[in-house]
Each structure stands twice: as structure tokens, then as C-alpha cells.
Amino acid sequence: MAQVPQTFDAPAVRTWCGLALRALGRAREEIDAINVYPVADGDTGTNLYLTVESAAAAVEAVFAAHEVGGGAGRTGGTEGTSSGPSLADAARAMAHGALIGARGNSGTILAQLLRGMAQVFAADGDRAHTDGRGLCLALRRAADSARQAVAHPMEGTVLSVASAAADAATGAEEDCGTVALAAYEGACAALAATPGQLAVLERAGVVDAGGRGLVAVLAALVETFTGRTPERGASSSSAAVAADGRPLVPHARVCPAEDDGPGACVPPASGPAFEVIYLLDAEDTAVARLRERLDGLGDSLVVVGGDGLWNVHVHVDDAGAAVEAGVEAGRPHRIRITHFGAGDAHTGGTGRPHRERAQRAVVAVVPGEGLAGLYTEAGATAVLARPGEQLASGELVEAVRRAHAREVVLLPNDPELRHTASAAAEQARGEGVRVALIPTRSAVQGIAALAVHEPGRRFDEDVVAMTSAAGATRHAEVTVVERQFWTTAGICQAGDVLGLIDGDVAVIGSDVAATAETVLDRMLSAGGELVTLVLGDEAPDAIADRLQTRVRESYLAVDTVVYQGGRQGALLLIGVE
């Protein structure tokens, strides 16, 4: 039997995130189906999964950094070596990952729950672990901070479940396993009671979806310390929920996700038309004013975070005003606006109209807003990559679902995303979608593949043609170095301009345009018929004209096309096919 930790340390945080992600993955569809509050949009399970996936990825990144810097980390429940992350390091990473990856109302609240726990663990400084009492305090802080983050807390929601978990844990200040089990059982009892607290749940015959997700996360916490998924609660109050958190309340039913649509379990209701979510760089005083402003614009307001970085979630009719309020408070970024649609229960519809699946779609990861627009105009579903952050496989799966097609061609456009894309493709196949993954290494290869895409062809023929076009496109990028390091072309210093061809450093220069010309000459020395230039926001104004002139004067019968890539990371992307 595998050793399990008896105290809460960094490896326990890592284990918990992995188990919680697995539990939410199993329960995602069920949670989506019972999602009727605050909006019957059928995505709570998916949002919670993506939030925890982001948290888990951040924790893994902390462990990877320590392993690279000085050997493997500690094993659960032992002090180990100093090379592993501290509990505070791992907890802060978990909270930060959840904050930047939070989706929807429940995901945003879960991010604040994890942040509240992390604040308690971080207060202990660099201690390697905490005990049952520390876990009790963390659960209490989590519940209280989440409630404070919601503009108008409602009972019968995930807030009630979190508070009940903290209350139950308070009386069990022993080892972490005992505390976790008490919290889980308290959450189960509270979840079973949610239909009696919210009329919309009672009418629909379901328990709260966000609370259901939290029960799954707490079940994973119990498994972290005991090595076993908790059995159905021993008390009669918790017997209404199965070991994995599945509701067993006699009147609680799962809404029929396919036949009726997620909104069919609840009578139509009026409400705001848009969900607006964004990250915000702002001071605390500005956020206090922002809360007041957004509270007057709509409902379901949740603002979580701190230390200069916040996640803002609100439902409004005027999405522009909600974003403008963020601009007044600080710097909003990663803005997501979702229209609930005429078929959503929140906007007074009678259930979502059935939308026929398309036969085929293309899903592509792109590094900038300009390319996202280009890919979208070409008919693809674009997933915007974030500089310096790894996309989660769940985000790609969500994009495949959004494409709503029987057949999907997936273009990762980044060699670092190949395994992530492969995992997403495998999950989508398990949901009945035929997926082909073309291992594109750059957005310019994706452009070449998309150019020959023919939805009317047989799927295999289309994939072969797109793969061939991508493979025939050499790719390069020009970027500015931020720090000194060794390359295959020599030592580069901070501020140097790098030219990478097919992923390898080929040129080190001091001038962007001159370096780009050298890279282009090397690429065209092997021949080519079409040059694609994708300009980043910070590329010199005249660089496109200079490179086009270079091609026109030096290479006969070679055409050039220029696109604006936006904030794509690199100053310039080059494709030659």
C-alpha cells in the first residue's frame, strides 16, 4: 500500500490537486447536468474542472522548478531535503493557478476557497507541514473569505457547503485525515440540504452543482490523507450523498442534458444577458470601488484575489460597461464575455434550441489576438495562448466541444503543446468526436494547413492534405532576449535579437530588421514560393515593408503576405512554403 502523508505538506498539496482533478473529471458531466443556479447554462462541472486543472499545473510547475534547481522534492509526510518546495510555496502556487484559471461563478468561488487556505499555510512561513489544527484553520479561513468575495451571499449554494465543512472540521482537531473526513461529512450533509434552502433547486429536484463539486474536492482531500475514497458518511445526515459526492437525496434528480437541455429543469427566469470575466491588475482601494460599480450593473458578482491581482466575475446586460469599470480600476486582461443566448433559462427562454452538429471543424491554438481573428475568419475555433503560461488540456477539450462537430482537426501550433493536445484529443475521442491531431509547431504552419482545408473532402484526405501543407512550411521567429544564456549559435546577452529557424537559434544580432533579413535569406536559400510574415505589436513599424522589398528584389516568383498578430510574444513570425 502506498505511503500517505499524516500531515499537510507540499507533496500532499500536489496529491490533493491531482486527485481533485480526477474526481471532477469523473463527475463533470453530472455536475454540468444539475447546474440550474445562478444560471442554467450547464457548465459548472466543466468550469470547476478547468479551475482545478490550472491549480494543479501551477503546483507541478513549482515542483519542476525545484527538481531542476536541486534534486527531487520531499515525499509525503517527511521533512526530506531542502530542495523541495515548502507548504507555503505549493499552496500559493495552487491558489495562484486557480485564480488565473478560474472559470464561471463556481470556479471563481473555488479559487477564493483555495486562496483562503493558502493564506493560512503561508502565515506559517517556510514550515514543511501543518497538522490537523492548521487544516481546520485553513478550512475556516477558506469558507469565510469566499463568503466575503460574493457581493450577495445566498444559502443553499457552495458557500453553505464550505461553511458546513469548516464547522464540522472545527470539532475534529486531530490528525489531518480525521479533519478532512469530518469536513467531507459536514459538506455532504449541507449539500443534501441545499434544495430546501433554494427554491430553484427544489423546483428542479437537484442539489447545488457548485456544492456538489466542492464535495468531490473534499473527498479527494480525504483520499490524500487516508489513501481511500471516503465511504458514504456514517451519520444519517451525510448518507444522502455517495462516496464520490453524487446526490442520493430522494427528490434530487439529474437534469436530462441531451433531450431537454440544461435549462429545462428550471422555469424560465429573467436576468442579465452576459457573463463577463477578467483578470485585473489593481490596488485594493480601486477594487473596493469596482465592487460597488459592478454591483449596480448586474448580479452574481464575485471578486476574488489580492496582492494586486484579481479575478472578476459578473452577470450584466451591458458587457462594455463592466469592462470599462475594470479599466477605471486598473488593467483588465484575459477578458471573456459569454452571451447566455435566447435559449438560456436566465434570459427567459424555454430551453436551448437543438443545434445540429457540423460535420467537421478545425480547432487551433494561436499566440495573438490578430491571428485569432484570422483563424476565426477562416472558419476555425481559435484558442488564444497566453505568453509564459501553458494551456491546460481541458481548455482544448472545451474548444472541441464548442466547435460542436463530428470530426475535428486539432492544430496545437507549438511543440510544447503536443502532449497537452494529445491528451485533449484522447478525451474528446472518448466523448464520441473523431479527432485528428496535426503536430504543427508554429502558427504559420497552422495557416498553411488551414489554407488547404476542404470540409467537403473525406476526413482522412483532408487531414493528409493539411499535414502535408504544414510539413512543407519552414517556420521562424524573431524575438528579443531578456537574459543571458548559451545557445547553439553562441552566447547571447539581454537585449540581443534572436532569430530561430525551425526551433533552433540560427542568428544572434543587435538590430531587429537586420536579423529578420538574415533569417529570411537563410530560409529562402533552400527555395520557396510564399513568405508569410506575422507581425507582433512591438515589431518595428517599417519591418514589413523592408522584408517585402527584400523578397521582391532578391527572389523571383516569391510572393509575400503580411498579417498582424497582436500580442503574440515574438516580434515576428516567418513562414516559407
XYZ file of C-alpha atoms in Angstrom:
577
model
C 0.000 0.000 0.000
C 1.381 3.432 -0.933
C 2.545 5.650 1.905
C 0.153 8.517 2.626
C 1.008 11.723 4.492
C -0.153 12.173 8.086
C 0.440 15.928 7.936
C -0.301 18.503 5.255
C 2.883 19.298 3.329
C 3.816 20.318 -0.208
C 3.589 16.784 -1.673
C 0.147 16.469 -0.060
C -0.950 19.631 -1.873
C 0.324 18.085 -5.097
C -1.504 14.815 -4.450
C -4.706 16.593 -3.487
C -4.741 18.647 -6.702
C -4.243 15.523 -8.812
C -6.965 13.555 -7.018
C -9.387 16.506 -7.115
C -8.812 16.896 -10.848
C -9.511 13.209 -11.396
C -12.657 13.347 -9.248
C -14.016 16.379 -11.081
C -13.188 14.770 -14.409
C -15.363 11.787 -13.480
C -18.177 13.981 -12.142
C -18.025 16.772 -14.729
C -20.965 15.715 -16.887
C -23.196 15.009 -13.904
C -22.401 18.382 -12.316
C -22.999 20.152 -15.635
C -26.389 18.446 -15.875
C -27.648 19.617 -12.442
C -26.428 23.199 -12.958
C -29.526 25.393 -12.571
C -28.276 28.211 -10.318
C -27.398 31.043 -10.690
C -27.728 30.358 -14.429
C -28.898 27.114 -16.028
C -26.057 27.082 -18.550
C -24.842 23.538 -17.884
C -21.147 24.297 -17.353
C -20.413 24.235 -13.607
C -18.650 20.865 -13.724
C -16.527 21.934 -16.679
C -15.662 25.258 -15.032
C -14.607 23.584 -11.783
C -12.509 21.055 -13.694
C -10.680 23.776 -15.641
C -10.094 25.789 -12.466
C -8.525 22.834 -10.641
C -6.556 21.844 -13.746
C -4.950 25.289 -13.720
C -4.213 24.960 -9.994
C -2.668 21.514 -10.465
C -0.495 22.738 -13.356
C 0.836 25.593 -11.218
C 1.759 23.203 -8.403
C 3.519 20.875 -10.850
C 5.484 23.850 -12.180
C 6.733 24.671 -8.656
C 7.884 21.092 -8.120
C 9.535 21.009 -11.541
C 11.440 24.220 -10.767
C 12.761 22.786 -7.502
C 13.720 19.493 -9.122
C 15.671 21.288 -11.849
C 17.292 23.510 -9.250
C 18.422 20.814 -6.863
C 17.105 17.294 -6.965
C 13.808 15.662 -6.250
C 11.396 17.065 -3.711
C 10.301 15.525 -0.454
C 7.997 12.572 -0.159
C 4.658 12.875 1.589
C 4.739 13.207 5.336
C 8.511 13.559 5.751
C 10.794 16.517 6.164
C 13.017 15.377 3.279
C 15.583 17.656 1.717
C 15.527 21.420 1.477
C 15.380 21.206 -2.317
C 11.627 20.593 -2.380
C 9.065 23.400 -2.170
C 7.662 24.396 1.204
C 3.985 24.024 2.057
C 3.616 27.776 1.602
C 5.218 27.601 -1.875
C 2.920 24.809 -3.035
C -0.214 26.336 -1.507
C 0.492 29.749 -3.026
C 1.057 28.141 -6.422
C -2.218 26.227 -6.111
C -4.114 29.386 -5.222
C -2.470 31.452 -7.958
C -3.108 28.792 -10.579
C -6.769 28.585 -9.581
C -7.060 32.386 -9.609
C -5.735 32.864 -13.135
C -7.573 29.805 -14.472
C -10.916 30.287 -12.675
C -13.976 29.776 -14.863
C -17.554 30.727 -14.129
C -19.216 31.585 -10.838
C -18.348 28.344 -9.016
C -14.779 28.220 -10.336
C -14.168 31.768 -9.145
C -15.501 30.923 -5.671
C -13.381 27.759 -5.548
C -10.318 29.862 -6.396
C -11.043 32.046 -3.369
C -11.533 28.985 -1.156
C -8.066 27.768 -2.158
C -6.622 31.234 -1.664
C -8.054 31.374 1.851
C -6.376 28.070 2.695
C -3.092 29.240 1.178
C -3.116 32.391 3.324
C -3.183 30.276 6.489
C -0.417 27.964 5.270
C 1.737 30.893 4.128
C 1.402 32.518 7.569
C 3.494 29.629 8.919
C 6.424 30.819 6.803
C 8.673 28.086 5.456
C 7.395 25.310 7.699
C 7.460 21.986 5.888
C 3.990 20.929 7.022
C 0.972 21.690 9.167
C -1.183 19.490 11.381
C -4.905 18.895 11.830
C -5.376 22.155 13.695
C -3.705 24.069 10.860
C -6.003 22.370 8.342
C -9.033 23.343 10.472
C -7.930 26.977 10.455
C -7.358 26.837 6.692
C -10.846 25.455 6.010
C -12.375 28.153 8.238
C -10.441 30.926 6.511
C -11.403 29.482 3.124
C -15.134 29.499 3.884
C -15.083 32.994 5.377
C -13.030 34.573 2.584
C -15.202 33.006 -0.133
C -18.333 34.375 1.509
C -16.762 37.829 1.699
C -15.870 37.696 -2.010
C -19.508 37.269 -3.081
C -21.480 40.500 -3.251
C -24.746 38.930 -2.073
C -24.141 35.514 -0.473
C -27.005 33.021 -0.772
C -27.643 29.974 1.369
C -28.133 26.708 -0.444
C -25.044 27.270 -2.557
C -21.394 26.238 -2.467
C -20.940 28.867 0.260
C -23.244 26.909 2.583
C -21.391 23.696 1.823
C -17.997 25.327 2.501
C -19.189 26.815 5.800
C -20.620 23.474 6.934
C -17.348 21.739 6.087
C -15.395 24.258 8.164
C -17.861 23.972 11.074
C -17.634 20.174 11.096
C -13.832 20.238 10.933
C -13.582 22.557 13.936
C -14.712 19.811 16.299
C -12.197 17.291 14.974
C -8.828 18.944 15.558
C -6.795 15.717 15.444
C -4.718 14.428 12.538
C -5.336 15.765 9.030
C -7.177 12.635 7.886
C -9.726 12.959 10.690
C -10.198 16.666 9.993
C -10.626 16.085 6.259
C -13.192 13.322 6.824
C -15.188 15.489 9.228
C -15.178 18.345 6.719
C -16.294 15.986 3.964
C -19.169 14.599 6.028
C -20.280 18.096 7.013
C -20.221 19.120 3.356
C -22.265 16.064 2.358
C -24.968 16.939 4.886
C -25.043 20.558 3.760
C -25.241 19.541 0.103
C -28.238 17.321 0.799
C -29.959 20.272 2.458
C -29.481 22.739 -0.420
C -32.818 22.018 -2.164
C -34.611 23.133 0.998
C -32.675 26.400 1.024
C -33.040 27.490 -2.605
C -36.440 27.318 -4.283
C -34.921 26.973 -7.749
C -33.156 23.772 -6.641
C -36.332 22.443 -5.015
C -38.334 23.004 -8.198
C -35.665 21.353 -10.319
C -35.234 18.455 -7.891
C -31.440 18.799 -7.722
C -28.741 19.711 -5.231
C -26.480 22.703 -5.809
C -23.978 21.989 -8.589
C -21.174 24.103 -7.106
C -21.628 22.443 -3.729
C -21.574 19.048 -5.428
C -18.223 19.947 -6.959
C -16.811 21.043 -3.596
C -17.855 17.708 -2.070
C -15.821 15.949 -4.771
C -12.812 18.158 -3.976
C -13.128 17.371 -0.251
C -13.452 13.664 -0.995
C -10.104 13.979 -2.771
C -8.683 15.653 0.351
C -9.785 12.670 2.449
C -8.170 10.285 -0.042
C -4.955 12.325 0.125
C -4.569 11.547 3.837
C -6.119 8.072 4.048
C -5.361 6.544 0.671
C -9.050 5.670 0.276
C -12.070 7.358 -1.246
C -14.364 8.080 1.722
C -17.286 5.760 2.225
C -20.768 7.156 2.462
C -20.952 9.280 5.592
C -21.517 7.335 8.792
C -24.087 9.792 10.095
C -27.632 9.861 8.763
C -27.177 13.466 7.669
C -24.344 12.582 5.279
C -25.875 9.368 3.980
C -27.692 11.405 1.382
C -24.504 11.684 -0.659
C -22.452 8.839 -2.078
C -18.729 8.463 -1.545
C -17.864 10.496 -4.634
C -20.371 13.203 -3.709
C -23.147 12.015 -6.028
C -26.518 13.163 -4.637
C -28.726 10.394 -3.295
C -31.481 12.675 -1.999
C -34.833 11.032 -2.940
C -36.152 14.132 -4.671
C -32.857 15.140 -6.281
C -32.645 14.191 -9.934
C -30.120 14.862 -12.655
C -31.434 17.065 -15.423
C -31.620 15.402 -18.858
C -28.699 17.079 -20.577
C -29.454 15.893 -24.100
C -33.212 15.803 -24.528
C -34.347 18.877 -22.651
C -31.215 20.969 -22.322
C -29.707 22.165 -19.046
C -32.311 24.903 -18.717
C -35.277 22.533 -18.863
C -35.135 21.646 -15.151
C -35.985 25.150 -14.049
C -38.766 27.520 -15.111
C -37.692 30.451 -17.272
C -36.375 33.467 -15.401
C -35.286 36.915 -16.477
C -31.786 38.186 -15.837
C -28.651 39.705 -17.357
C -27.652 38.538 -20.818
C -23.854 38.377 -20.475
C -21.269 36.742 -18.244
C -18.129 38.887 -18.003
C -14.890 37.529 -16.514
C -11.460 39.116 -16.482
C -8.212 39.210 -14.570
C -7.432 42.620 -13.148
C -4.186 44.238 -12.041
C -5.321 46.800 -9.450
C -4.836 48.153 -5.934
C -7.158 47.144 -3.106
C -8.760 50.588 -2.843
C -9.621 50.581 -6.543
C -11.169 47.112 -6.259
C -13.447 48.287 -3.442
C -14.830 50.974 -5.763
C -15.077 48.445 -8.592
C -17.253 46.160 -6.457
C -19.723 48.989 -5.877
C -19.776 49.903 -9.564
C -20.327 46.340 -10.799
C -22.905 45.583 -8.117
C -25.039 48.309 -9.653
C -24.650 46.893 -13.155
C -25.745 43.286 -12.632
C -25.741 40.242 -10.367
C -23.701 37.118 -9.473
C -20.790 39.421 -8.641
C -17.711 37.646 -7.320
C -14.339 39.403 -6.963
C -11.512 37.229 -5.668
C -7.753 37.565 -5.285
C -5.475 40.147 -3.743
C -1.881 41.392 -3.719
C -2.506 43.305 -6.920
C -4.104 40.504 -8.977
C -7.858 39.848 -9.016
C -10.372 37.706 -10.858
C -13.657 39.475 -11.574
C -16.900 37.661 -12.429
C -20.292 39.309 -13.005
C -23.527 38.840 -14.984
C -24.643 42.042 -16.733
C -26.697 43.372 -19.633
C -24.016 45.919 -20.577
C -20.790 43.936 -21.007
C -18.941 47.023 -22.243
C -19.718 48.928 -19.057
C -18.407 46.028 -16.943
C -15.118 46.032 -18.841
C -14.882 49.848 -18.698
C -15.291 49.655 -14.924
C -12.277 47.350 -14.873
C -10.264 49.806 -16.987
C -11.056 52.570 -14.487
C -9.890 50.352 -11.620
C -6.680 49.045 -13.194
C -5.596 46.849 -16.098
C -8.091 44.159 -17.116
C -6.764 41.288 -19.230
C -7.802 37.824 -20.394
C -11.311 39.204 -20.814
C -14.027 36.621 -21.550
C -17.578 37.666 -22.440
C -20.233 34.978 -22.876
C -23.754 35.638 -24.136
C -26.208 33.368 -22.374
C -28.351 33.240 -25.516
C -32.039 33.184 -26.255
C -32.317 29.570 -25.233
C -30.884 30.032 -21.771
C -33.144 29.961 -18.754
C -31.503 33.100 -17.435
C -32.800 35.184 -20.330
C -36.350 33.913 -20.322
C -36.046 31.193 -22.971
C -37.772 27.833 -22.832
C -34.648 25.709 -23.108
C -31.815 25.764 -25.591
C -32.774 25.097 -29.186
C -31.177 21.983 -30.601
C -28.126 22.852 -32.683
C -27.131 20.352 -35.325
C -23.524 19.203 -35.176
C -21.291 20.340 -38.007
C -19.603 17.564 -39.916
C -16.089 18.934 -39.487
C -14.274 21.732 -37.670
C -10.743 22.954 -37.047
C -9.579 23.892 -33.548
C -6.298 25.817 -33.380
C -4.135 27.382 -30.669
C -2.933 30.843 -31.686
C -0.480 33.192 -29.921
C -2.147 36.579 -30.504
C -5.489 38.342 -30.969
C -4.740 39.218 -34.581
C -4.125 35.599 -35.529
C -7.177 34.554 -33.529
C -9.256 36.811 -35.744
C -7.595 35.453 -38.890
C -8.201 31.832 -37.904
C -11.785 32.590 -36.891
C -12.500 34.283 -40.233
C -11.182 31.141 -41.921
C -13.758 29.087 -40.018
C -11.578 27.686 -37.221
C -12.298 27.709 -33.485
C -9.349 29.652 -32.064
C -7.900 29.150 -28.587
C -5.784 32.119 -27.531
C -2.458 31.117 -25.997
C -1.105 33.125 -23.075
C 2.575 34.167 -23.180
C 4.513 32.432 -20.433
C 1.605 30.164 -19.424
C 0.907 26.615 -20.517
C -2.563 25.875 -21.812
C -4.431 23.123 -19.998
C -5.779 20.122 -21.879
C -9.240 20.921 -20.519
C -9.214 24.244 -22.369
C -8.615 22.419 -25.645
C -11.338 19.883 -24.841
C -13.700 22.755 -24.132
C -12.826 24.291 -27.519
C -13.518 20.965 -29.251
C -16.923 20.852 -27.561
C -17.566 24.455 -28.575
C -16.773 23.588 -32.204
C -19.718 21.142 -31.986
C -18.621 18.895 -34.843
C -18.465 15.169 -35.503
C -14.910 15.478 -36.841
C -12.242 17.860 -35.560
C -8.750 18.693 -36.800
C -6.600 19.952 -33.918
C -3.677 22.312 -34.585
C -1.540 22.976 -31.447
C 0.856 25.320 -33.316
C 3.501 24.849 -30.605
C 5.820 21.881 -29.972
C 5.410 22.375 -26.210
C 1.676 21.698 -26.560
C 1.925 18.389 -28.362
C 1.366 16.216 -25.276
C -1.357 18.530 -23.974
C -3.115 18.418 -27.334
C -2.736 14.643 -27.479
C -4.427 14.295 -24.071
C -7.229 16.613 -25.172
C -7.720 14.654 -28.388
C -7.921 11.399 -26.461
C -10.550 12.803 -24.108
C -12.599 14.197 -26.996
C -12.468 10.808 -28.733
C -13.891 9.294 -25.575
C -16.837 11.677 -25.983
C -17.522 10.380 -29.479
C -15.707 13.007 -31.550
C -13.372 11.882 -34.318
C -10.179 13.902 -33.756
C -7.020 14.168 -35.852
C -4.024 15.893 -34.290
C -1.667 17.567 -36.760
C 1.608 18.348 -34.914
C 2.021 21.925 -36.134
C 4.935 23.682 -34.433
C 4.099 27.294 -35.316
C 1.072 29.406 -36.159
C 2.440 29.899 -39.699
C 2.301 26.125 -40.227
C -1.282 26.259 -38.995
C -2.063 28.979 -41.541
C -0.667 26.774 -44.319
C -2.743 23.814 -43.122
C -5.886 25.907 -42.861
C -5.352 27.261 -46.386
C -5.819 23.778 -47.911
C -8.600 22.664 -45.551
C -11.591 21.348 -47.524
C -14.554 20.299 -45.347
C -16.178 18.567 -48.316
C -13.314 16.067 -48.711
C -13.152 12.749 -46.916
C -11.757 13.283 -43.430
C -8.589 11.246 -43.989
C -7.843 13.016 -47.270
C -8.351 16.422 -45.674
C -6.034 15.565 -42.783
C -3.335 14.286 -45.152
C -3.509 17.466 -47.247
C -3.353 19.721 -44.187
C -0.495 17.722 -42.674
C 1.437 17.902 -45.935
C 0.955 21.674 -46.217
C 2.080 22.228 -42.622
C 5.105 19.971 -43.033
C 6.180 21.818 -46.191
C 6.256 25.144 -44.316
C 9.502 26.127 -42.634
C 8.959 28.396 -39.665
C 10.991 31.018 -37.847
C 10.606 33.703 -35.245
C 12.480 36.835 -34.258
C 12.473 37.835 -30.611
C 14.421 39.906 -28.093
C 16.321 38.113 -25.300
C 15.541 39.075 -21.690
C 18.559 37.435 -20.028
C 21.970 35.979 -20.849
C 22.164 32.319 -21.843
C 24.012 29.870 -24.073
C 22.649 28.904 -27.493
C 23.790 26.690 -30.349
C 24.818 29.902 -32.134
C 26.862 31.238 -29.206
C 26.285 33.326 -26.077
C 23.503 35.882 -26.204
C 23.092 38.842 -23.847
C 19.978 40.538 -22.516
C 18.664 42.816 -25.269
C 20.120 40.779 -28.146
C 17.854 39.848 -31.043
C 17.480 36.134 -31.688
C 16.450 34.534 -34.950
C 15.173 30.969 -34.543
C 14.646 28.723 -37.572
C 12.586 25.558 -37.073
C 13.021 25.957 -33.316
C 16.817 26.319 -33.273
C 18.751 29.548 -32.683
C 20.313 30.451 -36.025
C 21.146 34.156 -35.743
C 22.154 36.478 -32.895
C 22.021 40.167 -33.780
C 21.530 43.645 -32.390
C 19.005 45.022 -34.896
C 15.552 43.516 -35.376
C 15.183 44.272 -39.084
C 18.727 43.161 -39.967
C 18.326 39.934 -38.011
C 14.968 39.273 -39.682
C 16.555 39.792 -43.126
C 19.317 37.310 -42.324
C 16.791 34.737 -41.129
C 14.665 35.211 -44.234
C 17.677 34.873 -46.544
C 18.706 31.611 -44.892
C 15.201 30.216 -45.208
C 14.807 31.205 -48.871
C 18.252 29.835 -49.765
C 16.562 26.418 -49.818
C 13.804 27.713 -52.085
C 10.229 28.802 -51.517
C 7.139 30.182 -53.226
C 5.306 32.053 -50.472
C 6.557 34.031 -47.461
C 4.175 34.650 -44.567
C 5.005 37.427 -42.100
C 3.080 37.765 -38.837
C 3.911 40.996 -37.005
C 3.697 41.344 -33.238
C 2.523 44.529 -31.561
C 6.084 45.586 -30.723
C 7.617 44.918 -34.145
C 9.280 47.979 -35.772
C 6.858 49.898 -37.986
C 8.877 49.610 -41.203
C 9.968 45.982 -40.893
C 7.207 44.552 -43.101
C 7.980 46.944 -45.958
C 11.708 46.239 -45.652
C 11.246 42.453 -45.779
C 8.742 42.635 -48.626
C 11.190 44.773 -50.609
C 13.953 42.280 -49.861
C 11.891 39.385 -51.205
C 10.708 41.320 -54.273
C 14.210 42.465 -55.259
C 16.181 39.315 -54.423
C 13.870 36.352 -55.051
C 11.909 35.950 -58.257
C 8.407 34.469 -58.252
C 8.142 34.514 -54.443
C 5.002 36.131 -53.030
C 4.672 37.719 -49.586
C 1.622 38.028 -47.339
C 1.553 40.034 -44.099
C -0.715 39.606 -41.063
C -0.996 41.488 -37.786
C -0.588 39.029 -34.920
C -1.198 41.309 -31.940
C 0.344 40.422 -28.566
C 1.883 37.171 -29.755
C 5.102 37.095 -27.730
C 7.557 37.091 -30.650
C 8.224 40.302 -32.581
C 7.904 38.453 -35.865
C 6.823 35.042 -37.124
C 8.016 33.923 -40.562
C 6.765 31.073 -42.707
C 8.226 29.900 -46.016
C 6.397 27.339 -48.125
